Short mmCIF file of C-alpha atoms in Angstrom, two decimals:
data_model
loop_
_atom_site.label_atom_id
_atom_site.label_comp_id
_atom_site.label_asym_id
_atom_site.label_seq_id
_atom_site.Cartn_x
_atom_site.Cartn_y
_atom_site.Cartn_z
CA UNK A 1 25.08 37.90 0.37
CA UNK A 2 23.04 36.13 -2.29
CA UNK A 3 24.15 32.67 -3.43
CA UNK A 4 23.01 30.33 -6.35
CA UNK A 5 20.43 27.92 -4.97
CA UNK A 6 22.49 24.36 -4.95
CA UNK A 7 25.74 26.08 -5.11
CA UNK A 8 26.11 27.25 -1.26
CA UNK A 9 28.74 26.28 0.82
CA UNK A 10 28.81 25.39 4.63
CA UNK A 11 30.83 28.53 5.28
CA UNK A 12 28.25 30.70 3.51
CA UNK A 13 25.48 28.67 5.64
CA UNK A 14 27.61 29.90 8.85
CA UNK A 15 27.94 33.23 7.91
CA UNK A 16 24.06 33.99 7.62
CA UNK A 17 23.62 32.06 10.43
CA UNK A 18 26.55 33.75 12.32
CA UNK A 19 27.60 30.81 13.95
CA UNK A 20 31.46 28.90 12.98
CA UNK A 21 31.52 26.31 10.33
CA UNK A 22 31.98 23.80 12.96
CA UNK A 23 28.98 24.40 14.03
CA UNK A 24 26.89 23.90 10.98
CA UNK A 25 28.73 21.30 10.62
CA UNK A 26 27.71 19.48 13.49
CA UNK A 27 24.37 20.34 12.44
CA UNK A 28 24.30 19.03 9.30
CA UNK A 29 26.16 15.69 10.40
CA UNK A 30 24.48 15.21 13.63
CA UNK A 31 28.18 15.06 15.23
CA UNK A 32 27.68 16.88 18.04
CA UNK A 33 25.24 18.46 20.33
CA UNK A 34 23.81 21.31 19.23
CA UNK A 35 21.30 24.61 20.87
CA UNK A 36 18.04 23.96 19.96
CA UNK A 37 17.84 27.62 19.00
CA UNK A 38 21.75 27.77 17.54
CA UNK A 39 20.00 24.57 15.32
CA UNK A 40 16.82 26.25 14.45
CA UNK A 41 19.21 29.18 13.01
CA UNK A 42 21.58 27.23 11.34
CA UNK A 43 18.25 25.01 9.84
CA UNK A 44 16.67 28.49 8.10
CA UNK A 45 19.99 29.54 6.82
CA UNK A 46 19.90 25.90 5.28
CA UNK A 47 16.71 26.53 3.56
CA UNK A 48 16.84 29.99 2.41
CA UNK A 49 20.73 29.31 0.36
CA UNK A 50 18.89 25.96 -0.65
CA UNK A 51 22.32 23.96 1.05
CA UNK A 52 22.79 20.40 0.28
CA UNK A 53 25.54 18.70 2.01
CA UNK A 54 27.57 16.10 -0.66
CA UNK A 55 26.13 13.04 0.68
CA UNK A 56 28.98 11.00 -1.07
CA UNK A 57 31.67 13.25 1.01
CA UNK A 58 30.01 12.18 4.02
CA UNK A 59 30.28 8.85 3.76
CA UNK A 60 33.78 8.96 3.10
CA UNK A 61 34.49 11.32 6.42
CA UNK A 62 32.11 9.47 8.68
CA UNK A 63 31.11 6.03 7.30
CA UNK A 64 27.67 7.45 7.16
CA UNK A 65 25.39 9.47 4.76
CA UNK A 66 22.26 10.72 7.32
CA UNK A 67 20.13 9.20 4.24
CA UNK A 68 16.90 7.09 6.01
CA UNK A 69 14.21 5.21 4.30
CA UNK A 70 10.57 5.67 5.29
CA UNK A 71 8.01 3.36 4.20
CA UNK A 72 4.13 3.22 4.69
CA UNK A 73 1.72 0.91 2.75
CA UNK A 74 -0.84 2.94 2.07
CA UNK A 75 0.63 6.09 1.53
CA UNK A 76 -3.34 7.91 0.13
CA UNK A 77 -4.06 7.61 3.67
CA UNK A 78 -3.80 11.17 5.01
CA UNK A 79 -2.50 9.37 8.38
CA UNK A 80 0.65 8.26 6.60
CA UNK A 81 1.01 11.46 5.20
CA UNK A 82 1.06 13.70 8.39
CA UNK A 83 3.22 11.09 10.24
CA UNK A 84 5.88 11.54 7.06
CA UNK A 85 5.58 15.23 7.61
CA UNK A 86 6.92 14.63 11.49
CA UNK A 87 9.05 12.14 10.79
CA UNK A 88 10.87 14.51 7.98
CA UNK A 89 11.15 17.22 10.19
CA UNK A 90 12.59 15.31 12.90
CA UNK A 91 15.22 13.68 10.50
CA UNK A 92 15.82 16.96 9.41
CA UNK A 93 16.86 18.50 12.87
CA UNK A 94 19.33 15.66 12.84
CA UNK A 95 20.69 16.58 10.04
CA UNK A 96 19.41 14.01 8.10
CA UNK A 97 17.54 13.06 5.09
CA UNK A 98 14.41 11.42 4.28
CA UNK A 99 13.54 8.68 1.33
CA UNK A 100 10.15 7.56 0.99
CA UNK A 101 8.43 5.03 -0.69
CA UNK A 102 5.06 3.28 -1.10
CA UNK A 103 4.92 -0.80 -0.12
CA UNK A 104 1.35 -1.20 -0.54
CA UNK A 105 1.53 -4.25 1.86
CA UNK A 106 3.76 -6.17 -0.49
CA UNK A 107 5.70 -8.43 1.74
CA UNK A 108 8.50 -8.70 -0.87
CA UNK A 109 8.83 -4.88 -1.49
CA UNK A 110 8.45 -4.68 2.38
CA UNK A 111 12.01 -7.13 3.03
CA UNK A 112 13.37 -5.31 0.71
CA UNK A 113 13.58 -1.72 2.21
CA UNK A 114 13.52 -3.55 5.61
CA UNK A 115 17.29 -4.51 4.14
CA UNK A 116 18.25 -1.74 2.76
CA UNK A 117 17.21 -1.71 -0.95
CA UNK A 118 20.73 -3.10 -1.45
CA UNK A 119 21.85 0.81 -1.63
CA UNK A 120 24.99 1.15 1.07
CA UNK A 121 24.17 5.41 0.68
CA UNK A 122 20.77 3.96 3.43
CA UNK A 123 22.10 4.07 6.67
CA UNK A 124 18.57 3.06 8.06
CA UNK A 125 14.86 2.14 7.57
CA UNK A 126 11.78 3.11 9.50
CA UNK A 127 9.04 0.90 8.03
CA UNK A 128 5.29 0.18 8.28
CA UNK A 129 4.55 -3.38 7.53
CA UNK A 130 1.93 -4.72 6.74
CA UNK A 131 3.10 -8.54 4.93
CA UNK A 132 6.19 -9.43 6.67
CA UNK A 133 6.47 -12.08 9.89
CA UNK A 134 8.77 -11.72 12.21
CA UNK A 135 11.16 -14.93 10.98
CA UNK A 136 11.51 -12.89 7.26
CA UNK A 137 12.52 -10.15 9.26
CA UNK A 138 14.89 -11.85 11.61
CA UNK A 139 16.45 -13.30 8.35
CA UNK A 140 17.00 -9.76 5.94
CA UNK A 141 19.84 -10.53 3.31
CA UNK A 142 21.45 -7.07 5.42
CA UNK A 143 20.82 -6.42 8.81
CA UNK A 144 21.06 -2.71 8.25
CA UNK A 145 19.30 -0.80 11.39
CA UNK A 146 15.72 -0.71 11.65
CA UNK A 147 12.56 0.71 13.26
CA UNK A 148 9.18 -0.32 13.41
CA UNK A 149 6.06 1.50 13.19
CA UNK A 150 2.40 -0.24 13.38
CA UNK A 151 0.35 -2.50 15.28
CA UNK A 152 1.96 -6.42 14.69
CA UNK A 153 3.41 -8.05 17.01
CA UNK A 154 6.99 -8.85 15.64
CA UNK A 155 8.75 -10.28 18.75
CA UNK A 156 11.66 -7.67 19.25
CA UNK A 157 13.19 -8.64 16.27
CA UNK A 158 14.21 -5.18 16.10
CA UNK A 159 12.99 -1.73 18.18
CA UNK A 160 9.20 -1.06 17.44
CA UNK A 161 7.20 2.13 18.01
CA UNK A 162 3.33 2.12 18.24
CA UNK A 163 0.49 3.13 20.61
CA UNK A 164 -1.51 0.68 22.57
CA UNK A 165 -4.67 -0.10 20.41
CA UNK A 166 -6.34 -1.96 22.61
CA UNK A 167 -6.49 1.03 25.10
CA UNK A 168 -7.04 3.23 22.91
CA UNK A 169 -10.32 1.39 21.09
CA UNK A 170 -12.07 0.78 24.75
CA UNK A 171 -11.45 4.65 25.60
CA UNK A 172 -13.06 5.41 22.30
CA UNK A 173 -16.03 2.91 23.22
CA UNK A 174 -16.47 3.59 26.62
CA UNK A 175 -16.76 7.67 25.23
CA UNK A 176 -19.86 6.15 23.57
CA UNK A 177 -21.40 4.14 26.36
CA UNK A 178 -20.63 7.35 28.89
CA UNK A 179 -22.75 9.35 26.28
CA UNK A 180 -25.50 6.77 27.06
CA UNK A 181 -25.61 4.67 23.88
CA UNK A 182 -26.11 0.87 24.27
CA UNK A 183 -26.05 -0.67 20.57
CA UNK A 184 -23.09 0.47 19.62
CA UNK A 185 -21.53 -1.08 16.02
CA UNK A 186 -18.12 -1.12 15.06
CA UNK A 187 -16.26 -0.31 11.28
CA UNK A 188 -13.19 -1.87 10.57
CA UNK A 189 -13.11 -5.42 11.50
CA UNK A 190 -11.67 -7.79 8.57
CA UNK A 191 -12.40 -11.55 7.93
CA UNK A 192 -10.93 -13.80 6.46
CA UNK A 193 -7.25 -12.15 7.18
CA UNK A 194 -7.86 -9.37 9.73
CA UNK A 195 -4.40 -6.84 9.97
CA UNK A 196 -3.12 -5.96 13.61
CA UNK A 197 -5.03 -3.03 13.51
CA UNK A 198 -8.37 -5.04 13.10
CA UNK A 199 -7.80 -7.17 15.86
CA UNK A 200 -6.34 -4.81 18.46
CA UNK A 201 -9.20 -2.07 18.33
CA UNK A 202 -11.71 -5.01 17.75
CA UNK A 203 -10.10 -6.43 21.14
CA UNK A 204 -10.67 -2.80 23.35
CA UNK A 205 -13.91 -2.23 21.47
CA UNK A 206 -15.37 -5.56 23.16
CA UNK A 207 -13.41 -4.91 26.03
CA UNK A 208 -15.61 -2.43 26.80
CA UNK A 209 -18.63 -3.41 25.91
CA UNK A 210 -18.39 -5.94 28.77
CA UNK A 211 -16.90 -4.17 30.81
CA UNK A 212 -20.61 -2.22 30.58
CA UNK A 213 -22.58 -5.29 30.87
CA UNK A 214 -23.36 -4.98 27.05
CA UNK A 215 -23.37 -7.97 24.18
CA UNK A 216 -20.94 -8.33 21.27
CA UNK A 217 -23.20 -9.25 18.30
CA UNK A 218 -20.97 -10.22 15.03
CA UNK A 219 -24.12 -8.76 13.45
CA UNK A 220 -22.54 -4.70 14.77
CA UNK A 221 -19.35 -5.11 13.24
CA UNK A 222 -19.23 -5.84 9.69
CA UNK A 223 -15.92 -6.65 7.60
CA UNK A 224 -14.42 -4.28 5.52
CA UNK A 225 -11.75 -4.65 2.58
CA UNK A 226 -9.73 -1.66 3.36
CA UNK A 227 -9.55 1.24 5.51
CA UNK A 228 -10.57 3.84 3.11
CA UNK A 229 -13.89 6.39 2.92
CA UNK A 230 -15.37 3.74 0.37
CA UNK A 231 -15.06 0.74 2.75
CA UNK A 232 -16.68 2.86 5.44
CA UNK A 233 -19.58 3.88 3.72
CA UNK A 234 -20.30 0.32 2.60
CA UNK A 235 -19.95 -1.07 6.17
CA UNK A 236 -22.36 1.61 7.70
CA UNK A 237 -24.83 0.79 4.95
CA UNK A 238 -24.89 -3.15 6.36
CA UNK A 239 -25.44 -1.79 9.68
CA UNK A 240 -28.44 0.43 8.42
CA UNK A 241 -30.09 -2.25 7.06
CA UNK A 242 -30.20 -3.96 10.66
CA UNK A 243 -33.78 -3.74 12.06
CA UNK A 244 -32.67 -2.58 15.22
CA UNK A 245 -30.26 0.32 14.27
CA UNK A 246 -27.21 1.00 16.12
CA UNK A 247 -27.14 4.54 18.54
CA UNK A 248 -23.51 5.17 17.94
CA UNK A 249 -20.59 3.28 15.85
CA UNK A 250 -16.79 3.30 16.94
CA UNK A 251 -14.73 3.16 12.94
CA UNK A 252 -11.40 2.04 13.31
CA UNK A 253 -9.63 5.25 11.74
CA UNK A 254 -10.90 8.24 10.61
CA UNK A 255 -11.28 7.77 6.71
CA UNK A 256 -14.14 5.07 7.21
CA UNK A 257 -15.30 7.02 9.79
CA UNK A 258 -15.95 10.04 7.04
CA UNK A 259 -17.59 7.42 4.64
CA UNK A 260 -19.68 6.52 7.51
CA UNK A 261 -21.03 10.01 8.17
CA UNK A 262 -21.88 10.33 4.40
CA UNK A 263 -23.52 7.22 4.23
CA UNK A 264 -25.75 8.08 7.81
CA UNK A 265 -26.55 11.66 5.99
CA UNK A 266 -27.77 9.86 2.40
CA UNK A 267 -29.95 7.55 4.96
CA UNK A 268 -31.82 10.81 5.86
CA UNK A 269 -30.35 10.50 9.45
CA UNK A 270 -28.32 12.89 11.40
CA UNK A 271 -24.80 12.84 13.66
CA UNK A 272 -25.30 12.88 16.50
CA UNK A 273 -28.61 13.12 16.95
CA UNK A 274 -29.29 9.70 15.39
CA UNK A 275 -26.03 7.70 15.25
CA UNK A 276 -23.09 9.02 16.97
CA UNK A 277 -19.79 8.50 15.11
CA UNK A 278 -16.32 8.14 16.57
CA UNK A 279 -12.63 7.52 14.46
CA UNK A 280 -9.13 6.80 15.16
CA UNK A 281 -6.14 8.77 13.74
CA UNK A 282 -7.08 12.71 14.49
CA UNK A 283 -6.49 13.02 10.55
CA UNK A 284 -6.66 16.96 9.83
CA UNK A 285 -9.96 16.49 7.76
CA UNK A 286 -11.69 14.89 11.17
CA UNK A 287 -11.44 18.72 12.46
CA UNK A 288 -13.04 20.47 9.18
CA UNK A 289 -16.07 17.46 8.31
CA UNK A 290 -19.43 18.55 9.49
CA UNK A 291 -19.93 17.46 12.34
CA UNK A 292 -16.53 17.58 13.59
CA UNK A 293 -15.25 14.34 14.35
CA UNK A 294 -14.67 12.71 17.49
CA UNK A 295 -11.47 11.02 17.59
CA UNK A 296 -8.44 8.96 19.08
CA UNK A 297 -5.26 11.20 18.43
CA UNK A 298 -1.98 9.33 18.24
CA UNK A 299 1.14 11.73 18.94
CA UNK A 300 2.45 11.99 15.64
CA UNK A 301 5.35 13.96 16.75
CA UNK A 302 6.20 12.16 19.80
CA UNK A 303 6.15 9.06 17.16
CA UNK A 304 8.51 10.17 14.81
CA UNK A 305 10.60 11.90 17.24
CA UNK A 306 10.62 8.23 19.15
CA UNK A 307 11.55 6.47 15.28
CA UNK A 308 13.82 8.56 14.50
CA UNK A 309 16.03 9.30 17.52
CA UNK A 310 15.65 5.52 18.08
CA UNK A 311 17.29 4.75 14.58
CA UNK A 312 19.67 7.28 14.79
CA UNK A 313 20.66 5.23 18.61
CA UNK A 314 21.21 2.17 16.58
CA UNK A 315 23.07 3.67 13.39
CA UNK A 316 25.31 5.46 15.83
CA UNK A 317 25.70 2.72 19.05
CA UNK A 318 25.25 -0.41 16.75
CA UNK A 319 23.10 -3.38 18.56
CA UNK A 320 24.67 -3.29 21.87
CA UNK A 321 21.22 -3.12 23.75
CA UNK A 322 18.32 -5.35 23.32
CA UNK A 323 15.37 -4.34 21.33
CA UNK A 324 12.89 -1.81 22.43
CA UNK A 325 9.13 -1.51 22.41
CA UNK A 326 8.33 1.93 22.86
CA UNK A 327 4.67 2.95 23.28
CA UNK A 328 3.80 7.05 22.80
CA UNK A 329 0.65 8.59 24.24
CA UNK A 330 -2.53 9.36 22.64
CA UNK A 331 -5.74 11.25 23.64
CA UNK A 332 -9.11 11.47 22.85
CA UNK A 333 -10.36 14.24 21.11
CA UNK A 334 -14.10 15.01 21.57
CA UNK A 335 -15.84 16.84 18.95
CA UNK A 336 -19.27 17.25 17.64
CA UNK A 337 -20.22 13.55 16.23
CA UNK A 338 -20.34 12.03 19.57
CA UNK A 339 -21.59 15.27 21.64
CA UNK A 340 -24.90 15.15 23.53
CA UNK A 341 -26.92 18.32 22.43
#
């Protein structure tokens, strides 16, 4: 049976799925439980008619529309990008559908989506901030439900999903001091207004220096602007013109660490062999640079599964439960930047 793409019908959907209408309807709704492999089914029967449930209908049968809003701030990151990716595909097994948008760190774009965007067709918001405090949350002109990804500390003002940085930064550091380096720099701190993220892999990066019996010179970890390729090759320039040259540098995410290795190679030096390199994100390019990168790997899936079966909790339950902080796992990946020969 063919059928005009934007034109099917949940009974042609159950019919090359061969499952009841019921059935893709509980699918599509996220009503009921569903097979995983009866979901999977009904999902590529979805794809290949091109279905798209009328969102308006929905909202008049349920009091819900499975839209959800998902906002980054620096969406060029390639970090952002694969977590969206997850996070998509997860909404999508609920039957739901994803909006994205781009804060850039603005605090007032930020409260907005954080309430909504004023659009009663959102039934929730995951959101990366970067400019809000926890009182501007606490106060949103609509307290529609909401999850938070990222580093700052927000006070359970709502449920918040992120890995523990500070764990994760010494385990990156101590990979360095295990591979017998000693003067070991850091890329990614910020001054005067360091982000979460500065702080908390700043914290577990000295953390483990001490924990070696090693100093903490200010001199090893240079401010950057941003977290981009740019702001890493600028940082590992400052630490190249030190007269006593760091052996290995932890960067605080993978795109500085990339800028880093390009500015080491225009130097005339070599990774490993000279200055051992490790990042933070396991971004897909950190596989294919040369070297291969040695990284931290946050579980992307496990995060968006955790934001988005979390937000569907409180669309579905309401507030009945206090807050959660929920922390996924994360790994370290170790590839040829940081490897011994």
């Amino acid at each position: 049976m063919t059928t005009r793409a934007g034109a099917a019908r949940l009974r042609d959907v159950a019919q090359a799925a061969g499952v009841s209408v019921k059935t893709v309807s509980n699918v599509v709704n996220g009503t009921a439980r569903v097979a995983d492999e009866t979901r999977q089914r009904v999902q590529q029967a979805i794809d290949a008619l091109g279905y798209h449930p009328n969102l308006m209908a929905r909202r008049l049968r349920t009091g819900r529309s499975g839209v959800l809003t998902l906002a980054f701030p620096e969406m060029p990151n390639p970090y952002f990008a694969e977590l969206a990716v997850e996070v998509i595909a997860s909404a999508r097994r609920h039957g739901c559908t994803v909006l994205m948008d781009d804060t850039a760190g603005d605090p007032g774009a930020e409260l907005r989506i954080a309430s909504g965007l004023g659009d009663p067709m959102i039934d929730g918001v995951i959101l990366s901030p970067l400019g809000l405090d926890q009182n501007e949350l606490a106060s949103r002109d609509r307290q529609i439900p909401l999850v938070l990804l990222g580093e700052a500390d927000y006070g359970l003002v709502c449920d918040h999903i992120h890995i523990d940085n500070v764990s994760a930064a010494r385990d990156a550091t101590q990979h360095l001091i295990d591979q017998g380096h000693r003067r070991i720099g850091a890329i990614g701190w910020q001054d005067p207004a360091p982000r979460a993220t500065a702080q908390q892999r700043l914290l577990g990066y000295t953390e483990a220096l001490r924990g070696a019996g090693l100093p903490v010179e200010q001199a090893l970890f240079p401010p950057v602007r941003s977290y981009f390729r740019p702001d890493g090759a600028a940082a590992m320039r400052k630490l190249l013109k030190l007269p006593d040259l760091p052996d290995a540098v932890f960067c605080f995410n993978d795109l500085m660490a990339l800028g880093a290795m390009r500015a080491i190679h225009e130097a005339g030096l070599r990774v490993p062999q000279d200055i051992a390199l490790v990042g933070f994100d396991d971004v897909e390019e950190a596989e294919y640079s040369i070297p291969s990168l040695t990284t931290i790997a946050p579980d992307k899936t496990k995060i968006a599964e955790a934001a988005v079966g979390t937000l569907l909790y409180r669309i579905n339950e309401g507030y009945g439960e206090p807050c959660r902080l929920i922390q996924p796992g994360y790994r370290l990946v170790v590839r040829e930047s940081s490897r011994r020969s």
